[in-house]
Coordinates of C-alpha atoms in Angstrom, one line a residue:
Chain V
M1 CA 55.6 119.5 76.3
I2 CA 53.3 120.6 78.6
G3 CA 51.7 117.4 79.0
L4 CA 55.3 115.9 79.5
R5 CA 56.2 118.0 82.3
Q6 CA 52.6 117.1 84.2
N7 CA 53.6 113.6 84.1
L8 CA 56.9 113.7 85.4
P9 CA 57.0 114.3 89.5
H10 CA 59.1 116.8 91.1
I11 CA 59.8 119.1 88.2
S12 CA 59.0 122.6 88.6
S13 CA 57.5 124.8 85.8
H14 CA 60.6 126.4 85.5
W15 CA 62.6 123.0 84.6
N16 CA 65.2 123.8 82.1
P17 CA 67.4 121.0 81.4
V18 CA 70.5 123.1 80.1
S19 CA 70.4 124.6 83.7
E20 CA 69.9 121.3 85.4
L21 CA 73.0 120.3 83.5
A22 CA 75.0 123.4 84.5
N23 CA 73.7 123.0 88.4
L24 CA 74.6 118.9 88.2
Q25 CA 78.4 120.3 86.7
R26 CA 78.8 122.6 89.6
A27 CA 77.7 120.1 91.9
I28 CA 80.5 117.5 90.6
N29 CA 82.8 120.5 90.5
R30 CA 82.2 121.4 94.1
A31 CA 82.4 117.6 95.0
F32 CA 86.0 117.1 93.7
D33 CA 87.3 120.7 94.8
S34 CA 86.4 119.9 98.5
H35 CA 88.3 116.9 98.3
V36 CA 91.3 117.7 96.5
G37 CA 91.5 121.5 95.9
R38 CA 93.5 122.7 93.4
P39 CA 95.9 120.0 92.7
S40 CA 99.4 121.4 92.1
A41 CA 101.8 120.2 89.6
E42 CA 104.4 120.6 92.1
Y43 CA 106.3 118.1 94.1
P44 CA 105.5 117.1 96.8
A45 CA 101.8 118.0 96.8
L46 CA 101.0 119.4 100.3
N47 CA 98.3 119.3 103.1
I48 CA 98.3 122.2 105.5
S49 CA 96.7 122.8 108.6
A50 CA 96.7 125.7 110.8
N51 CA 95.5 127.0 114.2
D52 CA 96.5 130.7 115.9
H53 CA 99.6 129.1 116.9
E54 CA 100.9 127.0 114.2
A55 CA 100.8 125.8 111.0
V56 CA 101.3 121.9 110.2
V57 CA 102.1 121.0 106.5
T58 CA 102.1 117.3 105.4
A59 CA 103.1 115.6 102.4
E60 CA 103.5 112.0 101.1
L61 CA 107.1 111.1 100.1
P62 CA 107.0 107.3 100.0
G63 CA 110.5 105.7 99.7
V64 CA 112.3 108.8 100.7
D65 CA 114.8 108.4 103.1
P66 CA 114.6 110.7 106.1
A67 CA 118.5 111.4 106.1
G68 CA 118.1 112.2 102.4
L69 CA 115.5 115.1 103.1
E70 CA 116.8 118.5 103.4
I71 CA 114.4 121.1 105.1
T72 CA 114.8 124.6 105.6
V73 CA 113.0 127.6 107.1
R74 CA 113.8 131.3 106.6
G75 CA 111.7 133.9 107.2
T76 CA 108.1 133.2 106.0
T77 CA 109.5 130.4 103.8
L78 CA 109.7 126.5 103.8
T79 CA 111.4 124.5 101.6
L80 CA 111.7 120.7 100.9
K81 CA 114.2 119.2 99.4
G82 CA 115.1 115.6 98.3
E83 CA 114.9 112.7 95.9
R84 CA 113.0 109.4 95.2
K85 CA 114.9 106.5 94.3
E86 CA 114.5 104.7 91.7
T87 CA 114.0 100.7 92.5
S88 CA 117.4 99.2 91.6
V89 CA 117.4 96.6 88.8
R90 CA 120.1 93.6 88.8
E91 CA 121.2 91.9 85.9
G92 CA 118.4 89.0 84.8
E93 CA 115.6 90.9 86.2
K94 CA 113.2 93.2 84.2
Y95 CA 110.2 95.4 85.0
H96 CA 106.8 94.7 84.5
R97 CA 105.4 97.7 86.1
R98 CA 107.1 100.6 86.5
E99 CA 104.7 103.4 88.1
R100 CA 106.4 104.9 90.7
P101 CA 107.8 107.9 90.6
A102 CA 111.6 108.9 90.8
G103 CA 113.9 111.8 90.7
A104 CA 115.1 114.9 92.6
F105 CA 112.4 117.3 93.9
S106 CA 112.2 120.9 95.4
R107 CA 109.6 122.7 96.9
S108 CA 109.0 126.0 98.4
I109 CA 106.1 127.9 100.2
E110 CA 105.4 131.0 101.6
L111 CA 103.4 130.9 104.7
P112 CA 101.1 134.2 105.7
Y113 CA 103.0 134.9 108.7
K114 CA 107.1 134.8 110.2
L115 CA 107.8 131.6 111.6
D116 CA 109.3 130.7 114.9
S117 CA 112.1 129.0 112.8
E118 CA 114.1 128.1 116.3
N119 CA 111.0 125.5 117.1
V120 CA 110.1 124.0 114.1
Q121 CA 109.4 120.1 114.3
A122 CA 109.4 117.7 111.1
S123 CA 108.8 114.1 111.1
L124 CA 109.5 111.6 108.6
K125 CA 107.2 108.3 109.2
H126 CA 105.8 105.5 107.3
G127 CA 106.8 107.9 104.2
L128 CA 104.4 110.7 105.7
L129 CA 106.2 114.0 106.1
R130 CA 105.0 116.4 108.8
V131 CA 106.4 119.6 109.8
V132 CA 105.1 121.6 112.7
L133 CA 105.4 125.4 111.9
P134 CA 105.3 127.5 115.0
R135 CA 104.0 131.3 114.4
A136 CA 106.4 133.5 115.6
E137 CA 106.0 134.7 118.8
G138 CA 105.7 138.4 117.9
D139 CA 103.7 137.6 114.6
K140 CA 100.3 136.1 116.7
P141 CA 97.1 138.0 116.3
R142 CA 96.6 140.2 119.8
K143 CA 93.6 141.3 121.4
V144 CA 93.6 145.3 121.2
A145 CA 91.2 146.2 124.4
I146 CA 89.2 149.4 123.7
S147 CA 89.3 152.0 126.1
S148 CA 86.0 153.7 126.4
Chain P
M1 CA 92.4 131.9 111.5
N2 CA 90.0 131.7 114.6
N3 CA 88.4 128.4 114.6
K4 CA 85.0 129.5 115.0
D5 CA 85.3 131.6 111.6
N6 CA 86.2 128.7 109.8
Q7 CA 83.5 126.4 110.5
V8 CA 82.2 126.0 107.4
A9 CA 85.3 125.0 106.0
Q10 CA 86.4 122.9 108.7
K11 CA 83.0 120.8 108.0
D12 CA 83.4 120.0 104.6
T13 CA 86.9 118.3 105.1
Q14 CA 86.2 116.6 108.4
E15 CA 82.8 115.1 108.5
P16 CA 83.4 112.2 106.2
G17 CA 86.2 111.2 107.8
H18 CA 85.1 111.8 111.4
L19 CA 81.7 110.5 111.3
E20 CA 81.9 107.6 109.0
R21 CA 85.2 106.4 109.2
T22 CA 86.9 103.6 106.7
R23 CA 83.4 103.3 104.9
T24 CA 83.6 107.2 103.1
R25 CA 87.3 107.2 102.9
P26 CA 88.3 107.4 99.1
V27 CA 90.6 104.2 98.6
F28 CA 93.4 105.0 96.0
A29 CA 95.2 102.3 93.8
P30 CA 98.6 102.8 95.1
H31 CA 101.6 103.1 92.4
V32 CA 103.9 100.0 91.5
D33 CA 106.9 99.0 90.3
I34 CA 106.9 95.0 89.7
K35 CA 110.0 93.1 88.9
E36 CA 110.7 89.8 87.6
S37 CA 114.0 87.6 88.2
E38 CA 114.4 83.8 87.5
G39 CA 113.6 83.1 90.7
E40 CA 110.9 85.6 92.4
L41 CA 108.4 88.5 91.4
T42 CA 109.3 91.6 93.9
V43 CA 106.5 94.1 94.3
Y44 CA 106.8 97.7 95.6
A45 CA 104.0 100.2 96.3
D46 CA 103.8 103.3 97.4
I47 CA 101.5 103.4 100.8
P48 CA 102.5 106.5 102.5
G49 CA 101.2 107.0 105.8
V50 CA 100.2 102.9 106.7
P51 CA 101.8 101.5 109.2
E52 CA 103.5 97.7 108.7
E53 CA 100.3 96.3 110.8
K54 CA 97.5 97.9 108.8
V55 CA 98.9 96.0 105.7
D56 CA 96.8 92.9 104.4
I57 CA 98.6 91.1 101.5
M58 CA 96.7 88.0 100.1
V59 CA 97.2 85.7 97.8
E60 CA 94.2 83.6 96.4
K61 CA 93.6 81.8 93.4
G62 CA 96.5 83.3 91.5
I63 CA 95.3 87.0 92.5
L64 CA 97.8 89.2 94.8
T65 CA 95.6 91.5 96.6
I66 CA 97.1 94.4 98.7
R67 CA 95.0 96.4 101.5
A68 CA 96.4 99.3 103.5
E69 CA 94.6 101.3 106.0
V70 CA 95.5 104.5 106.7
P71 CA 95.1 106.3 110.0
D72 CA 93.1 109.5 110.3
P73 CA 95.5 112.7 110.6
K74 CA 96.4 113.8 113.8
E75 CA 94.8 117.0 112.9
V76 CA 91.5 116.5 112.4
N77 CA 90.3 116.9 115.9
R78 CA 92.6 119.6 117.2
G79 CA 91.2 122.7 116.4
F80 CA 92.9 122.9 113.0
S81 CA 91.8 124.3 109.9
R82 CA 92.6 123.2 106.4
M83 CA 94.2 125.8 104.6
V84 CA 95.5 123.9 101.7
E85 CA 94.5 120.5 100.4
E86 CA 96.4 119.2 97.6
Y87 CA 96.6 115.6 97.9
A88 CA 93.5 113.5 99.6
T89 CA 94.1 111.4 102.0
G90 CA 92.8 107.2 101.9
D91 CA 93.3 103.6 102.0
Y92 CA 95.2 101.8 99.2
E93 CA 94.0 98.7 97.4
R94 CA 95.1 97.2 94.2
A95 CA 94.7 93.3 92.9
F96 CA 97.4 91.6 90.1
A97 CA 96.6 87.9 88.2
L98 CA 99.9 86.2 89.1
S99 CA 100.9 84.8 85.9
D100 CA 103.1 82.4 87.8
E101 CA 102.7 79.7 90.1
V102 CA 103.8 81.4 93.3
D103 CA 104.9 79.4 96.4
Q104 CA 102.6 80.6 98.9
D105 CA 104.7 79.8 102.0
G106 CA 107.9 81.7 100.9
I107 CA 105.9 85.1 100.1
R108 CA 107.8 88.0 102.4
A109 CA 106.7 91.4 102.6
S110 CA 108.1 94.5 104.7
V111 CA 107.2 98.0 104.7
R112 CA 110.3 100.4 104.7
N113 CA 109.3 104.7 104.6
G114 CA 106.0 104.1 103.1
V115 CA 106.8 101.8 100.5
L116 CA 105.7 98.2 100.9
E117 CA 108.0 95.5 99.4
I118 CA 106.8 91.9 98.5
H119 CA 109.0 89.0 97.3
L120 CA 106.8 86.5 95.8
P121 CA 109.0 83.1 95.0
K122 CA 108.0 81.5 92.1
A123 CA 107.3 77.6 92.5
G124 CA 109.0 75.0 91.1
P125 CA 107.9 74.4 87.7
A126 CA 104.4 73.0 87.4
K127 CA 104.6 69.4 86.5
A128 CA 103.0 68.6 83.2
R129 CA 100.4 66.2 83.8
K130 CA 98.9 64.2 80.6
I131 CA 95.5 63.7 80.8
E132 CA 94.3 60.5 79.3
I133 CA 91.4 60.6 77.2
A134 CA 89.4 57.4 77.1
G135 CA 88.5 56.2 73.5
D136 CA 85.1 54.4 72.8

């Protein structure tokens, strides 16, 4: 075994195949984690970005008509409700593939701060929902001066 | 949620899309519904986030190829940090072998609410050709 180790470059004397595999597994997990985060069983999947003043929630909602989507904001909670309609089939037509999900959905998420519900903006463009949620003025972080 | 506090997390999510653009972006196979009537084949593909001008449809040698390019999210360069990422953004690509002859000139496509709809009219029944075999 020692001879084998010496023949292989770049492998330290502490080489342990089992821990190498564990490292690889961790690296793979990290790569996936940083990409998709924790996939949610809930629909729709959401991406949320935020800065000090507002949060932006986006969701992919292909086939959802803007008129058929209901967005409500209350306190710290955002609720999305809507429906994805099935592809209609007339008589004499048949499906070859049917993969697009369809049906009613509803999802609520809680944000870590109070929302300025008056100034929430939402757009649904090319099947991509984008909700801008400004933080309530009184809830923004304030710098505290230290008196000497 | 100060920007500076989140630099590490931001780099993880932003660099691939920001520095190398389309090349490192993931590519997804869009969900499709395909239906057939007597006269045509209709394909519906979910391509959320893609504007009409970024969709490329090709039919060549009986293969239908759909490509759609998603623009970068607006927040990437504006000092936002990612809090939750449940879905990944990427381009869409998928190809299908068509069983029937398609009338290439008659193909129509449109994008509505993030769904691509392609109508592929069938060409008239291909004429059976008799091939003479020369005897000896």
